């Protein structure tokens, strides 16, 4: 079951697409078009009465309204069926994180206050290239890419914390022992100069090795940089709508996301680069140059990947968090929902 904030933002978006009235009236009527169970309706109403997530309710409902009236959205036609994934993962391959499906056709992804494009295992990104299925190592990426630096850091942390009874290598630790070390390293920085220097060395080694493995996987598999960019930007096989709020600007996010057909008809990829980043944690930077209509001026977009422990140092294998550093409004293939009277996009020329 998703958390309360996710439930509110996704289902309030759904309610906004209906012609029922304001949010309060929509909740009171429990429209049958929204296919959720009575317990979920009750929880949604309780959250609304509490006022705790009033801002989220308001923003999400307004985003649903925008989709309802957009010329390249629902065009004022009230939905007949709105299905909610409710946090469940799709059973098949799916690039875009779809949260709502309207009338079996319109796909909606709700993204509130987040600039993370993907949160995955490092091996799935740097070796599997974000493919939706395949076999890749799910072990400790630090140990796999920088074993010497990882061991040096582990020993330095044992010496700094006085945990002399732990095994000689990190891979021999039990879950409880990993947790003991995590708690002993709970401060914002490593405890002494030796452990801080060891971590800096690990960052450099992991960053360089990750960037190299990413480039090598692209070369070895023959995966085109264009396809890699589509996966990073969550451009899937079918168009969908992205509704939410931009964490950096607090502005509404209301976009129609192009399909690969649409993207290639409008843009061409000029260059895609990968390099080791310099930061306080292992990092890989990525960037691309693209051109509109194969003759217009070029544009650029940049992002980065942070490879970090998400539950504390040494607690669990690190994750790869893919961030977008370019504002969404500048992304190729991200089209702001049109206003009434706007010219509609076309895939094929015609009369």
Tab-separated table of C-alpha atoms in Angstrom:
chain	number	residue	atom	x	y	z
A	1	UNK	CA	0.000	0.000	0.000
A	2	UNK	CA	1.449	3.442	-0.907
A	3	UNK	CA	1.986	6.063	1.798
A	4	UNK	CA	-0.608	8.729	2.551
A	5	UNK	CA	1.005	11.442	0.453
A	6	UNK	CA	1.228	9.203	-2.601
A	7	UNK	CA	-2.380	8.091	-2.146
A	8	UNK	CA	-3.546	11.698	-1.957
A	9	UNK	CA	-1.607	13.027	-4.930
A	10	UNK	CA	-2.540	10.168	-7.238
A	11	UNK	CA	-6.214	9.861	-6.355
A	12	UNK	CA	-6.832	13.610	-6.127
A	13	UNK	CA	-5.377	13.829	-9.635
A	14	UNK	CA	-7.880	11.188	-10.730
A	15	UNK	CA	-10.776	13.078	-9.152
A	16	UNK	CA	-9.719	16.277	-10.899
A	17	UNK	CA	-10.299	14.714	-14.303
A	18	UNK	CA	-14.008	14.152	-13.561
A	19	UNK	CA	-16.892	16.578	-14.056
A	20	UNK	CA	-18.245	16.100	-10.539
A	21	UNK	CA	-17.582	19.521	-9.040
A	22	UNK	CA	-14.992	20.623	-6.523
A	23	UNK	CA	-12.805	18.285	-4.513
A	24	UNK	CA	-15.135	18.092	-1.531
A	25	UNK	CA	-18.088	17.194	-3.743
A	26	UNK	CA	-16.020	14.597	-5.573
A	27	UNK	CA	-14.998	12.901	-2.357
A	28	UNK	CA	-18.531	12.979	-0.993
A	29	UNK	CA	-20.021	11.388	-4.105
A	30	UNK	CA	-17.369	8.657	-4.399
A	31	UNK	CA	-17.705	8.557	-8.203
A	32	UNK	CA	-17.950	5.022	-9.548
A	33	UNK	CA	-15.593	5.912	-12.397
A	34	UNK	CA	-12.658	5.759	-9.933
A	35	UNK	CA	-12.105	2.043	-9.359
A	36	UNK	CA	-10.939	1.835	-5.739
A	37	UNK	CA	-12.301	-0.111	-2.783
A	38	UNK	CA	-14.369	1.342	0.102
A	39	UNK	CA	-11.430	1.214	2.511
A	40	UNK	CA	-9.362	3.411	0.206
A	41	UNK	CA	-12.248	5.875	-0.181
A	42	UNK	CA	-12.561	6.054	3.580
A	43	UNK	CA	-8.843	6.660	4.055
A	44	UNK	CA	-8.860	9.377	1.392
A	45	UNK	CA	-11.792	11.138	3.070
A	46	UNK	CA	-10.099	10.928	6.485
A	47	UNK	CA	-6.936	12.482	5.074
A	48	UNK	CA	-8.962	15.280	3.509
A	49	UNK	CA	-10.805	16.043	6.746
A	50	UNK	CA	-7.566	16.107	8.718
A	51	UNK	CA	-6.179	18.971	6.618
A	52	UNK	CA	-2.688	17.524	6.973
A	53	UNK	CA	-2.181	17.216	3.216
A	54	UNK	CA	-4.420	20.075	2.083
A	55	UNK	CA	-1.746	21.541	-0.204
A	56	UNK	CA	-1.197	18.193	-1.916
A	57	UNK	CA	-4.945	17.693	-2.390
A	58	UNK	CA	-5.273	21.139	-3.983
A	59	UNK	CA	-2.296	20.787	-6.339
A	60	UNK	CA	-3.170	17.281	-7.488
A	61	UNK	CA	-6.832	18.118	-8.088
A	62	UNK	CA	-5.787	21.158	-10.174
A	63	UNK	CA	-3.442	18.976	-12.233
A	64	UNK	CA	-6.272	16.580	-12.946
A	65	UNK	CA	-8.411	19.518	-14.037
A	66	UNK	CA	-5.639	20.652	-16.390
A	67	UNK	CA	-5.544	17.214	-18.026
A	68	UNK	CA	-9.342	17.192	-18.307
A	69	UNK	CA	-9.449	20.444	-20.273
A	70	UNK	CA	-6.213	20.225	-22.280
A	71	UNK	CA	-6.594	19.994	-26.061
A	72	UNK	CA	-3.992	17.221	-26.148
A	73	UNK	CA	-5.512	15.648	-23.043
A	74	UNK	CA	-9.156	14.724	-22.401
A	75	UNK	CA	-10.565	17.820	-24.177
A	76	UNK	CA	-13.373	18.278	-21.678
A	77	UNK	CA	-14.661	14.715	-21.965
A	78	UNK	CA	-15.298	13.163	-18.582
A	79	UNK	CA	-13.691	9.711	-18.093
A	80	UNK	CA	-15.768	6.568	-17.807
A	81	UNK	CA	-13.152	4.426	-16.036
A	82	UNK	CA	-10.125	5.477	-13.964
A	83	UNK	CA	-7.894	2.652	-12.765
A	84	UNK	CA	-5.281	3.159	-10.031
A	85	UNK	CA	-2.174	1.013	-9.728
A	86	UNK	CA	-2.031	1.648	-5.983
A	87	UNK	CA	1.741	1.273	-5.836
A	88	UNK	CA	1.742	-2.144	-7.522
A	89	UNK	CA	4.502	-2.887	-9.990
A	90	UNK	CA	3.466	-3.645	-13.569
A	91	UNK	CA	3.583	-7.356	-14.459
A	92	UNK	CA	5.414	-6.745	-17.755
A	93	UNK	CA	8.072	-4.412	-19.138
A	94	UNK	CA	7.254	-0.791	-18.436
A	95	UNK	CA	9.624	2.157	-18.797
A	96	UNK	CA	7.272	4.826	-17.461
A	97	UNK	CA	5.980	4.628	-13.863
A	98	UNK	CA	2.256	4.704	-14.632
A	99	UNK	CA	-0.071	5.430	-11.693
A	100	UNK	CA	-3.439	5.970	-13.418
A	101	UNK	CA	-5.083	4.606	-16.553
A	102	UNK	CA	-8.095	6.436	-17.941
A	103	UNK	CA	-10.575	4.706	-20.260
A	104	UNK	CA	-8.027	1.963	-20.991
A	105	UNK	CA	-6.019	4.439	-23.106
A	106	UNK	CA	-4.734	7.535	-21.293
A	107	UNK	CA	-1.737	6.782	-19.080
A	108	UNK	CA	-0.798	9.134	-16.234
A	109	UNK	CA	2.325	9.268	-14.093
A	110	UNK	CA	2.140	11.373	-10.920
A	111	UNK	CA	5.434	12.910	-9.765
A	112	UNK	CA	5.387	15.281	-6.811
A	113	UNK	CA	8.463	17.044	-5.390
A	114	UNK	CA	11.074	14.745	-6.899
A	115	UNK	CA	13.824	15.220	-9.462
A	116	UNK	CA	14.869	11.566	-9.373
A	117	UNK	CA	14.327	9.818	-12.700
A	118	UNK	CA	15.153	6.342	-11.444
A	119	UNK	CA	16.223	4.599	-8.252
A	120	UNK	CA	17.747	1.262	-9.167
A	121	UNK	CA	20.681	-1.045	-8.571
A	122	UNK	CA	23.978	0.230	-10.023
A	123	UNK	CA	24.410	-2.970	-12.046
A	124	UNK	CA	21.027	-2.538	-13.721
A	125	UNK	CA	22.040	0.947	-14.873
A	126	UNK	CA	25.753	0.595	-15.658
A	127	UNK	CA	25.633	-2.971	-17.004
A	128	UNK	CA	21.962	-3.554	-17.824
A	129	UNK	CA	21.430	-0.030	-19.259
A	130	UNK	CA	18.075	0.311	-17.452
A	131	UNK	CA	16.532	-2.557	-19.386
A	132	UNK	CA	13.265	-3.645	-17.787
A	133	UNK	CA	14.293	-7.292	-17.645
A	134	UNK	CA	17.543	-9.220	-17.599
A	135	UNK	CA	20.136	-10.749	-15.323
A	136	UNK	CA	22.561	-8.444	-13.549
A	137	UNK	CA	24.515	-8.616	-10.337
A	138	UNK	CA	22.596	-7.324	-7.329
A	139	UNK	CA	25.549	-7.531	-4.946
A	140	UNK	CA	27.589	-4.750	-3.347
A	141	UNK	CA	28.639	-2.388	-6.131
A	142	UNK	CA	31.399	-0.819	-4.051
A	143	UNK	CA	33.005	-4.187	-3.435
A	144	UNK	CA	32.619	-5.158	-7.098
A	145	UNK	CA	34.116	-1.999	-8.623
A	146	UNK	CA	36.676	-0.900	-6.018
A	147	UNK	CA	37.461	-3.908	-3.798
A	148	UNK	CA	40.776	-2.614	-2.441
A	149	UNK	CA	39.446	0.839	-1.572
A	150	UNK	CA	36.313	-0.718	-0.068
A	151	UNK	CA	38.347	-2.990	2.181
A	152	UNK	CA	40.592	-0.103	3.222
A	153	UNK	CA	37.540	1.941	4.186
A	154	UNK	CA	36.031	-0.962	6.106
A	155	UNK	CA	39.224	-1.500	8.143
A	156	UNK	CA	39.554	2.244	8.794
A	157	UNK	CA	35.970	2.344	10.090
A	158	UNK	CA	36.565	-0.596	12.409
A	159	UNK	CA	39.662	1.088	13.814
A	160	UNK	CA	37.857	4.425	14.249
A	161	UNK	CA	34.819	2.909	15.990
A	162	UNK	CA	36.642	0.307	18.064
A	163	UNK	CA	34.556	-2.583	16.693
A	164	UNK	CA	37.470	-4.991	16.808
A	165	UNK	CA	35.252	-8.072	17.109
A	166	UNK	CA	33.771	-7.709	13.599
A	167	UNK	CA	35.002	-10.000	10.782
A	168	UNK	CA	38.114	-9.007	8.805
A	169	UNK	CA	36.116	-8.226	5.636
A	170	UNK	CA	32.722	-6.579	5.165
A	171	UNK	CA	31.285	-9.449	3.125
A	172	UNK	CA	31.687	-11.768	6.129
A	173	UNK	CA	29.471	-9.635	8.359
A	174	UNK	CA	26.025	-10.764	9.395
A	175	UNK	CA	23.039	-8.429	9.118
A	176	UNK	CA	23.346	-7.593	12.821
A	177	UNK	CA	27.039	-6.825	12.463
A	178	UNK	CA	26.361	-4.567	9.493
A	179	UNK	CA	23.759	-2.802	11.611
A	180	UNK	CA	26.211	-2.332	14.492
A	181	UNK	CA	28.701	-0.703	12.144
A	182	UNK	CA	25.989	1.484	10.620
A	183	UNK	CA	24.955	2.777	14.038
A	184	UNK	CA	28.571	3.445	14.997
A	185	UNK	CA	28.963	5.560	11.825
A	186	UNK	CA	25.753	7.542	12.235
A	187	UNK	CA	27.375	10.993	12.135
A	188	UNK	CA	27.317	13.248	9.073
A	189	UNK	CA	30.955	12.527	8.249
A	190	UNK	CA	33.373	9.682	8.838
A	191	UNK	CA	34.864	9.683	12.361
A	192	UNK	CA	38.559	10.483	11.707
A	193	UNK	CA	41.020	11.623	9.043
A	194	UNK	CA	42.015	8.093	7.990
A	195	UNK	CA	38.427	6.955	7.378
A	196	UNK	CA	37.577	10.209	5.567
A	197	UNK	CA	40.558	9.818	3.251
A	198	UNK	CA	39.647	6.171	2.650
A	199	UNK	CA	36.111	7.160	1.686
A	200	UNK	CA	37.389	9.853	-0.691
A	201	UNK	CA	39.569	7.245	-2.394
A	202	UNK	CA	36.572	4.905	-2.672
A	203	UNK	CA	34.501	7.693	-4.252
A	204	UNK	CA	37.112	8.333	-6.929
A	205	UNK	CA	37.546	4.648	-7.740
A	206	UNK	CA	33.816	3.805	-7.854
A	207	UNK	CA	33.008	6.898	-9.937
A	208	UNK	CA	35.668	6.090	-12.531
A	209	UNK	CA	34.831	2.369	-12.693
A	210	UNK	CA	31.072	3.014	-12.955
A	211	UNK	CA	31.490	5.490	-15.808
A	212	UNK	CA	33.783	3.093	-17.637
A	213	UNK	CA	31.401	0.150	-17.208
A	214	UNK	CA	28.493	2.260	-18.482
A	215	UNK	CA	30.414	3.251	-21.616
A	216	UNK	CA	31.607	-0.332	-22.123
A	217	UNK	CA	28.083	-1.758	-21.810
A	218	UNK	CA	26.837	0.630	-24.490
A	219	UNK	CA	29.655	-0.429	-26.818
A	220	UNK	CA	29.431	-4.169	-26.087
A	221	UNK	CA	25.656	-4.428	-26.473
A	222	UNK	CA	25.347	-2.072	-29.416
A	223	UNK	CA	22.675	-0.124	-27.550
A	224	UNK	CA	22.264	3.249	-29.206
A	225	UNK	CA	22.817	6.409	-27.137
A	226	UNK	CA	19.376	7.491	-28.336
A	227	UNK	CA	17.746	4.468	-26.680
A	228	UNK	CA	19.779	5.080	-23.520
A	229	UNK	CA	18.538	8.660	-23.397
A	230	UNK	CA	14.934	7.530	-23.860
A	231	UNK	CA	15.289	5.166	-20.921
A	232	UNK	CA	16.809	7.893	-18.754
A	233	UNK	CA	14.008	10.319	-19.605
A	234	UNK	CA	11.319	7.661	-19.105
A	235	UNK	CA	10.185	7.857	-22.722
A	236	UNK	CA	8.246	4.637	-23.277
A	237	UNK	CA	6.595	2.872	-26.170
A	238	UNK	CA	3.413	4.948	-25.844
A	239	UNK	CA	2.747	8.609	-24.992
A	240	UNK	CA	1.646	9.372	-21.454
A	241	UNK	CA	0.983	12.352	-19.191
A	242	UNK	CA	3.231	13.493	-16.369
A	243	UNK	CA	1.441	15.477	-13.657
A	244	UNK	CA	2.922	16.758	-10.424
A	245	UNK	CA	4.957	19.562	-8.895
A	246	UNK	CA	8.540	20.669	-9.562
A	247	UNK	CA	10.514	20.454	-6.314
A	248	UNK	CA	12.922	23.225	-7.303
A	249	UNK	CA	10.430	25.786	-8.609
A	250	UNK	CA	7.207	24.720	-6.819
A	251	UNK	CA	5.486	25.116	-10.207
A	252	UNK	CA	2.918	22.587	-11.456
A	253	UNK	CA	4.242	19.807	-13.683
A	254	UNK	CA	1.801	19.213	-16.551
A	255	UNK	CA	3.403	17.489	-19.532
A	256	UNK	CA	2.567	15.154	-22.366
A	257	UNK	CA	5.549	12.820	-22.782
A	258	UNK	CA	6.407	11.869	-26.343
A	259	UNK	CA	6.774	8.324	-27.613
A	260	UNK	CA	9.982	7.320	-29.443
A	261	UNK	CA	8.128	7.895	-32.734
A	262	UNK	CA	7.287	11.441	-31.706
A	263	UNK	CA	10.765	12.113	-30.305
A	264	UNK	CA	12.585	11.010	-33.439
A	265	UNK	CA	10.180	12.953	-35.650
A	266	UNK	CA	11.035	16.156	-33.778
A	267	UNK	CA	14.625	15.696	-32.543
A	268	UNK	CA	17.916	14.047	-33.317
A	269	UNK	CA	20.608	13.165	-30.803
A	270	UNK	CA	23.948	14.790	-31.568
A	271	UNK	CA	26.078	13.553	-28.676
A	272	UNK	CA	25.803	11.559	-25.441
A	273	UNK	CA	28.613	11.691	-22.891
A	274	UNK	CA	29.391	9.868	-19.651
A	275	UNK	CA	32.081	10.844	-17.156
A	276	UNK	CA	33.174	10.305	-13.563
A	277	UNK	CA	31.853	13.070	-11.323
A	278	UNK	CA	33.515	14.890	-8.462
A	279	UNK	CA	31.394	14.990	-5.326
A	280	UNK	CA	31.233	13.904	-1.717
A	281	UNK	CA	30.045	10.463	-2.806
A	282	UNK	CA	30.515	8.208	-5.838
A	283	UNK	CA	28.958	9.950	-8.821
A	284	UNK	CA	28.686	9.638	-12.600
A	285	UNK	CA	27.732	12.613	-14.760
A	286	UNK	CA	25.837	12.256	-18.035
A	287	UNK	CA	24.874	14.795	-20.672
A	288	UNK	CA	23.527	14.990	-24.194
A	289	UNK	CA	23.325	17.434	-27.058
A	290	UNK	CA	20.267	17.319	-29.306
A	291	UNK	CA	18.945	19.219	-32.288
A	292	UNK	CA	15.363	20.087	-33.129
A	293	UNK	CA	14.042	19.318	-36.625
A	294	UNK	CA	17.531	18.311	-37.791
A	295	UNK	CA	18.310	21.898	-38.737
A	296	UNK	CA	17.554	24.084	-35.755
A	297	UNK	CA	19.841	25.168	-32.914
A	298	UNK	CA	21.228	22.538	-30.571
A	299	UNK	CA	20.175	22.121	-26.960
A	300	UNK	CA	21.745	20.344	-24.041
A	301	UNK	CA	20.518	18.487	-21.008
A	302	UNK	CA	22.524	17.202	-18.084
A	303	UNK	CA	22.033	14.786	-15.228
A	304	UNK	CA	24.006	12.746	-12.756
A	305	UNK	CA	23.883	9.442	-10.906
A	306	UNK	CA	24.606	9.215	-7.189
A	307	UNK	CA	25.790	5.796	-6.025
A	308	UNK	CA	25.190	5.712	-2.311
A	309	UNK	CA	24.046	3.785	0.703
A	310	UNK	CA	20.420	4.728	1.256
A	311	UNK	CA	19.974	3.117	4.673
A	312	UNK	CA	23.238	4.039	6.320
A	313	UNK	CA	26.868	3.123	5.735
A	314	UNK	CA	27.537	-0.584	5.180
A	315	UNK	CA	23.897	-1.402	5.972
A	316	UNK	CA	22.800	-2.575	2.514
A	317	UNK	CA	24.262	-2.605	-1.012
A	318	UNK	CA	24.363	0.897	-2.542
A	319	UNK	CA	21.708	2.177	-4.932
A	320	UNK	CA	21.998	4.264	-8.092
A	321	UNK	CA	19.806	7.356	-8.002
A	322	UNK	CA	19.483	8.982	-11.433
A	323	UNK	CA	18.948	12.735	-11.165
A	324	UNK	CA	17.924	15.288	-13.761
A	325	UNK	CA	19.762	18.625	-13.496
A	326	UNK	CA	18.058	20.343	-16.454
A	327	UNK	CA	14.608	21.860	-15.768
A	328	UNK	CA	11.768	19.703	-17.081
A	329	UNK	CA	10.501	22.485	-19.305
A	330	UNK	CA	13.711	22.259	-21.351
A	331	UNK	CA	13.623	18.504	-21.963
A	332	UNK	CA	13.162	17.241	-25.523
A	333	UNK	CA	9.947	15.245	-25.746
A	334	UNK	CA	8.331	16.871	-22.691
A	335	UNK	CA	5.448	18.985	-24.042
A	336	UNK	CA	3.477	21.339	-21.816
A	337	UNK	CA	-0.223	20.508	-21.919
A	338	UNK	CA	-1.734	22.725	-24.579
A	339	UNK	CA	-4.317	25.407	-24.046
A	340	UNK	CA	-7.630	25.455	-25.974
A	341	UNK	CA	-7.082	26.202	-29.651
A	342	UNK	CA	-3.472	25.005	-29.723
A	343	UNK	CA	-2.264	23.161	-32.821
A	344	UNK	CA	-2.199	19.436	-32.175
A	345	UNK	CA	0.963	17.377	-32.764
A	346	UNK	CA	1.047	15.057	-35.782
A	347	UNK	CA	3.140	11.980	-36.304
A	348	UNK	CA	2.586	11.653	-40.064
A	349	UNK	CA	2.038	14.460	-42.574
A	350	UNK	CA	-1.346	14.763	-44.183
A	351	UNK	CA	-4.051	17.176	-45.322
